[in-house]
mmCIF file with all atom_site columns, C-alpha atoms in Angstrom:
data_model
loop_
_atom_site.group_PDB
_atom_site.id
_atom_site.type_symbol
_atom_site.label_atom_id
_atom_site.label_alt_id
_atom_site.label_comp_id
_atom_site.label_asym_id
_atom_site.label_entity_id
_atom_site.label_seq_id
_atom_site.pdbx_PDB_ins_code
_atom_site.Cartn_x
_atom_site.Cartn_y
_atom_site.Cartn_z
_atom_site.occupancy
_atom_site.B_iso_or_equiv
_atom_site.pdbx_formal_charge
_atom_site.auth_seq_id
_atom_site.auth_comp_id
_atom_site.auth_asym_id
_atom_site.auth_atom_id
_atom_site.pdbx_PDB_model_num
ATOM 1   C CA . MET A 1 1   ? 3.499  -7.084  44.275 1.00 39.00 ? 1   MET A CA 1
ATOM 2   C CA . SER A 1 2   ? 6.283  -7.716  41.802 1.00 43.00 ? 2   SER A CA 1
ATOM 3   C CA . LEU A 1 3   ? 8.400  -4.798  40.670 1.00 48.00 ? 3   LEU A CA 1
ATOM 4   C CA . MET A 1 4   ? 8.551  -6.394  37.213 1.00 51.00 ? 4   MET A CA 1
ATOM 5   C CA . LYS A 1 5   ? 4.778  -6.312  36.748 1.00 57.00 ? 5   LYS A CA 1
ATOM 6   C CA . GLY A 1 6   ? 3.979  -4.520  33.526 1.00 57.00 ? 6   GLY A CA 1
ATOM 7   C CA . TYR A 1 7   ? 7.564  -4.767  32.298 1.00 68.00 ? 7   TYR A CA 1
ATOM 8   C CA . HIS A 1 8   ? 7.844  -5.916  28.709 1.00 87.00 ? 8   HIS A CA 1
ATOM 9   C CA . THR A 1 9   ? 10.230 -5.672  25.803 1.00 95.00 ? 9   THR A CA 1
ATOM 10  C CA . TYR A 1 10  ? 9.077  -4.315  22.467 1.00 97.00 ? 10  TYR A CA 1
ATOM 11  C CA . TYR A 1 11  ? 11.062 -4.069  19.280 1.00 97.00 ? 11  TYR A CA 1
ATOM 12  C CA . VAL A 1 12  ? 10.998 -1.735  16.326 1.00 98.00 ? 12  VAL A CA 1
ATOM 13  C CA . TYR A 1 13  ? 12.623 -3.615  13.492 1.00 98.00 ? 13  TYR A CA 1
ATOM 14  C CA . ILE A 1 14  ? 13.646 -3.100  9.898  1.00 98.00 ? 14  ILE A CA 1
ATOM 15  C CA . LEU A 1 15  ? 13.530 -5.898  7.361  1.00 97.00 ? 15  LEU A CA 1
ATOM 16  C CA . THR A 1 16  ? 14.731 -5.985  3.782  1.00 96.00 ? 16  THR A CA 1
ATOM 17  C CA . ASN A 1 17  ? 14.646 -8.334  0.798  1.00 95.00 ? 17  ASN A CA 1
ATOM 18  C CA . SER A 1 18  ? 17.599 -10.339 -0.530 1.00 95.00 ? 18  SER A CA 1
ATOM 19  C CA . ASN A 1 19  ? 18.669 -7.482  -2.834 1.00 96.00 ? 19  ASN A CA 1
ATOM 20  C CA . LYS A 1 20  ? 18.293 -4.871  -0.083 1.00 96.00 ? 20  LYS A CA 1
ATOM 21  C CA . THR A 1 21  ? 16.075 -2.748  -2.329 1.00 96.00 ? 21  THR A CA 1
ATOM 22  C CA . VAL A 1 22  ? 13.026 -2.604  -0.058 1.00 96.00 ? 22  VAL A CA 1
ATOM 23  C CA . LEU A 1 23  ? 12.710 -1.697  3.612  1.00 97.00 ? 23  LEU A CA 1
ATOM 24  C CA . TYR A 1 24  ? 9.877  -2.641  5.956  1.00 96.00 ? 24  TYR A CA 1
ATOM 25  C CA . ILE A 1 25  ? 9.485  -1.204  9.450  1.00 97.00 ? 25  ILE A CA 1
ATOM 26  C CA . GLY A 1 26  ? 7.406  -2.923  12.094 1.00 96.00 ? 26  GLY A CA 1
ATOM 27  C CA . VAL A 1 27  ? 6.877  -3.251  15.832 1.00 97.00 ? 27  VAL A CA 1
ATOM 28  C CA . THR A 1 28  ? 6.477  -6.430  17.881 1.00 97.00 ? 28  THR A CA 1
ATOM 29  C CA . ASN A 1 29  ? 6.827  -7.820  21.386 1.00 96.00 ? 29  ASN A CA 1
ATOM 30  C CA . ASN A 1 30  ? 8.434  -11.045 20.140 1.00 95.00 ? 30  ASN A CA 1
ATOM 31  C CA . LEU A 1 31  ? 11.080 -10.353 17.519 1.00 95.00 ? 31  LEU A CA 1
ATOM 32  C CA . LYS A 1 32  ? 12.082 -13.960 16.955 1.00 94.00 ? 32  LYS A CA 1
ATOM 33  C CA . ALA A 1 33  ? 8.516  -15.163 16.379 1.00 94.00 ? 33  ALA A CA 1
ATOM 34  C CA . ARG A 1 34  ? 7.715  -12.213 14.138 1.00 93.00 ? 34  ARG A CA 1
ATOM 35  C CA . ILE A 1 35  ? 10.776 -12.768 11.943 1.00 92.00 ? 35  ILE A CA 1
ATOM 36  C CA . GLU A 1 36  ? 9.882  -16.464 11.699 1.00 90.00 ? 36  GLU A CA 1
ATOM 37  C CA . GLN A 1 37  ? 6.401  -15.462 10.515 1.00 88.00 ? 37  GLN A CA 1
ATOM 38  C CA . HIS A 1 38  ? 7.948  -13.364 7.767  1.00 86.00 ? 38  HIS A CA 1
ATOM 39  C CA . GLU A 1 39  ? 10.398 -16.133 6.814  1.00 83.00 ? 39  GLU A CA 1
ATOM 40  C CA . THR A 1 40  ? 7.856  -18.940 6.692  1.00 81.00 ? 40  THR A CA 1
ATOM 41  C CA . GLY A 1 41  ? 5.400  -16.994 4.615  1.00 72.00 ? 41  GLY A CA 1
ATOM 42  C CA . VAL A 1 42  ? 2.618  -16.585 7.156  1.00 63.00 ? 42  VAL A CA 1
ATOM 43  C CA . ALA A 1 43  ? 2.224  -13.076 5.769  1.00 53.00 ? 43  ALA A CA 1
ATOM 44  C CA . GLU A 1 44  ? 1.798  -14.443 2.226  1.00 56.00 ? 44  GLU A CA 1
ATOM 45  C CA . LYS A 1 45  ? -1.727 -15.565 3.026  1.00 58.00 ? 45  LYS A CA 1
ATOM 46  C CA . THR A 1 46  ? -2.760 -11.944 3.383  1.00 61.00 ? 46  THR A CA 1
ATOM 47  C CA . LYS A 1 47  ? -0.958 -10.640 0.263  1.00 73.00 ? 47  LYS A CA 1
ATOM 48  C CA . SER A 1 48  ? 0.941  -8.278  2.509  1.00 82.00 ? 48  SER A CA 1
ATOM 49  C CA . PHE A 1 49  ? 3.698  -5.874  1.518  1.00 85.00 ? 49  PHE A CA 1
ATOM 50  C CA . THR A 1 50  ? 6.329  -8.195  2.969  1.00 85.00 ? 50  THR A CA 1
ATOM 51  C CA . ALA A 1 51  ? 4.991  -11.164 1.019  1.00 84.00 ? 51  ALA A CA 1
ATOM 52  C CA . ARG A 1 52  ? 4.784  -9.280  -2.278 1.00 86.00 ? 52  ARG A CA 1
ATOM 53  C CA . TYR A 1 53  ? 8.362  -8.024  -2.028 1.00 88.00 ? 53  TYR A CA 1
ATOM 54  C CA . ASN A 1 54  ? 9.837  -11.069 -0.244 1.00 89.00 ? 54  ASN A CA 1
ATOM 55  C CA . VAL A 1 55  ? 10.905 -8.926  2.719  1.00 91.00 ? 55  VAL A CA 1
ATOM 56  C CA . LYS A 1 56  ? 12.153 -11.207 5.477  1.00 91.00 ? 56  LYS A CA 1
ATOM 57  C CA . TYR A 1 57  ? 15.744 -10.341 6.420  1.00 95.00 ? 57  TYR A CA 1
ATOM 58  C CA . LEU A 1 58  ? 16.409 -8.460  9.647  1.00 97.00 ? 58  LEU A CA 1
ATOM 59  C CA . VAL A 1 59  ? 18.963 -5.643  9.295  1.00 98.00 ? 59  VAL A CA 1
ATOM 60  C CA . TYR A 1 60  ? 18.174 -3.417  12.304 1.00 98.00 ? 60  TYR A CA 1
ATOM 61  C CA . TYR A 1 61  ? 16.213 -3.307  15.534 1.00 98.00 ? 61  TYR A CA 1
ATOM 62  C CA . GLU A 1 62  ? 15.751 -1.219  18.653 1.00 98.00 ? 62  GLU A CA 1
ATOM 63  C CA . LYS A 1 63  ? 14.422 -2.338  22.057 1.00 97.00 ? 63  LYS A CA 1
ATOM 64  C CA . PHE A 1 64  ? 11.842 -0.513  24.171 1.00 97.00 ? 64  PHE A CA 1
ATOM 65  C CA . THR A 1 65  ? 10.160 -1.124  27.513 1.00 95.00 ? 65  THR A CA 1
ATOM 66  C CA . TRP A 1 66  ? 6.935  0.713   26.721 1.00 95.00 ? 66  TRP A CA 1
ATOM 67  C CA . ILE A 1 67  ? 4.756  -0.031  23.706 1.00 96.00 ? 67  ILE A CA 1
ATOM 68  C CA . GLN A 1 68  ? 3.876  3.654   23.358 1.00 96.00 ? 68  GLN A CA 1
ATOM 69  C CA . GLU A 1 69  ? 7.560  4.498   22.833 1.00 97.00 ? 69  GLU A CA 1
ATOM 70  C CA . ALA A 1 70  ? 7.980  1.689   20.321 1.00 98.00 ? 70  ALA A CA 1
ATOM 71  C CA . ILE A 1 71  ? 4.937  2.766   18.320 1.00 97.00 ? 71  ILE A CA 1
ATOM 72  C CA . ALA A 1 72  ? 6.078  6.392   18.335 1.00 98.00 ? 72  ALA A CA 1
ATOM 73  C CA . ARG A 1 73  ? 9.533  5.356   17.092 1.00 98.00 ? 73  ARG A CA 1
ATOM 74  C CA . GLU A 1 74  ? 8.023  3.129   14.391 1.00 98.00 ? 74  GLU A CA 1
ATOM 75  C CA . LYS A 1 75  ? 5.942  6.060   13.134 1.00 98.00 ? 75  LYS A CA 1
ATOM 76  C CA . GLU A 1 76  ? 8.972  8.351   13.247 1.00 98.00 ? 76  GLU A CA 1
ATOM 77  C CA . LEU A 1 77  ? 11.105 5.944   11.192 1.00 98.00 ? 77  LEU A CA 1
ATOM 78  C CA . LYS A 1 78  ? 8.319  5.352   8.680  1.00 98.00 ? 78  LYS A CA 1
ATOM 79  C CA . GLY A 1 79  ? 8.253  9.105   8.060  1.00 98.00 ? 79  GLY A CA 1
ATOM 80  C CA . TRP A 1 80  ? 11.945 9.257   7.169  1.00 98.00 ? 80  TRP A CA 1
ATOM 81  C CA . ARG A 1 81  ? 13.351 9.293   3.651  1.00 98.00 ? 81  ARG A CA 1
ATOM 82  C CA . ARG A 1 82  ? 15.148 6.163   2.479  1.00 98.00 ? 82  ARG A CA 1
ATOM 83  C CA . GLU A 1 83  ? 18.576 7.815   2.763  1.00 98.00 ? 83  GLU A CA 1
ATOM 84  C CA . LYS A 1 84  ? 18.054 8.592   6.442  1.00 98.00 ? 84  LYS A CA 1
ATOM 85  C CA . LYS A 1 85  ? 16.852 5.036   7.150  1.00 98.00 ? 85  LYS A CA 1
ATOM 86  C CA . ASP A 1 86  ? 19.901 3.627   5.366  1.00 98.00 ? 86  ASP A CA 1
ATOM 87  C CA . ALA A 1 87  ? 22.202 5.861   7.438  1.00 98.00 ? 87  ALA A CA 1
ATOM 88  C CA . LEU A 1 88  ? 20.550 4.686   10.669 1.00 98.00 ? 88  LEU A CA 1
ATOM 89  C CA . ILE A 1 89  ? 20.958 1.031   9.703  1.00 98.00 ? 89  ILE A CA 1
ATOM 90  C CA . ARG A 1 90  ? 24.553 1.475   8.543  1.00 98.00 ? 90  ARG A CA 1
ATOM 91  C CA . LYS A 1 91  ? 25.522 3.225   11.781 1.00 98.00 ? 91  LYS A CA 1
ATOM 92  C CA . GLU A 1 92  ? 24.988 -0.080  13.634 1.00 96.00 ? 92  GLU A CA 1
ATOM 93  C CA . ASN A 1 93  ? 25.269 -2.486  10.693 1.00 97.00 ? 93  ASN A CA 1
ATOM 94  C CA . PRO A 1 94  ? 27.689 -0.971  8.130  1.00 97.00 ? 94  PRO A CA 1
ATOM 95  C CA . ASP A 1 95  ? 27.275 -3.729  5.538  1.00 95.00 ? 95  ASP A CA 1
ATOM 96  C CA . MET A 1 96  ? 23.534 -4.109  6.080  1.00 96.00 ? 96  MET A CA 1
ATOM 97  C CA . ALA A 1 97  ? 24.268 -7.743  6.896  1.00 97.00 ? 97  ALA A CA 1
ATOM 98  C CA . PHE A 1 98  ? 21.302 -9.956  7.700  1.00 96.00 ? 98  PHE A CA 1
ATOM 99  C CA . ILE A 1 99  ? 21.087 -10.274 11.482 1.00 95.00 ? 99  ILE A CA 1
ATOM 100 C CA . ALA A 1 100 ? 20.606 -13.709 12.996 1.00 89.00 ? 100 ALA A CA 1
ATOM 101 C CA . TYR A 1 101 ? 18.242 -13.561 15.933 1.00 73.00 ? 101 TYR A CA 1
#
């Protein structure tokens, strides 16, 4: 039996639009593929929040081993006021630069 069985990586991520006026928080197990979906407009077919506000630029992410932890963190961040989210992002990414993945 492999010791790595059941081991995964999950990401809680924050995206913004080109003007950095909107924040979107999500969770995924494949950050690169998920960002590509946002960038290529896959979400546009569903008239999603990210499509409406052109939210597709990664500015922050956190890694987790357990999906339960990632989901709990996503919910926690979604409950924060904008100022607190901005402070979290700027702690790791002071200029809120778009992160290449």
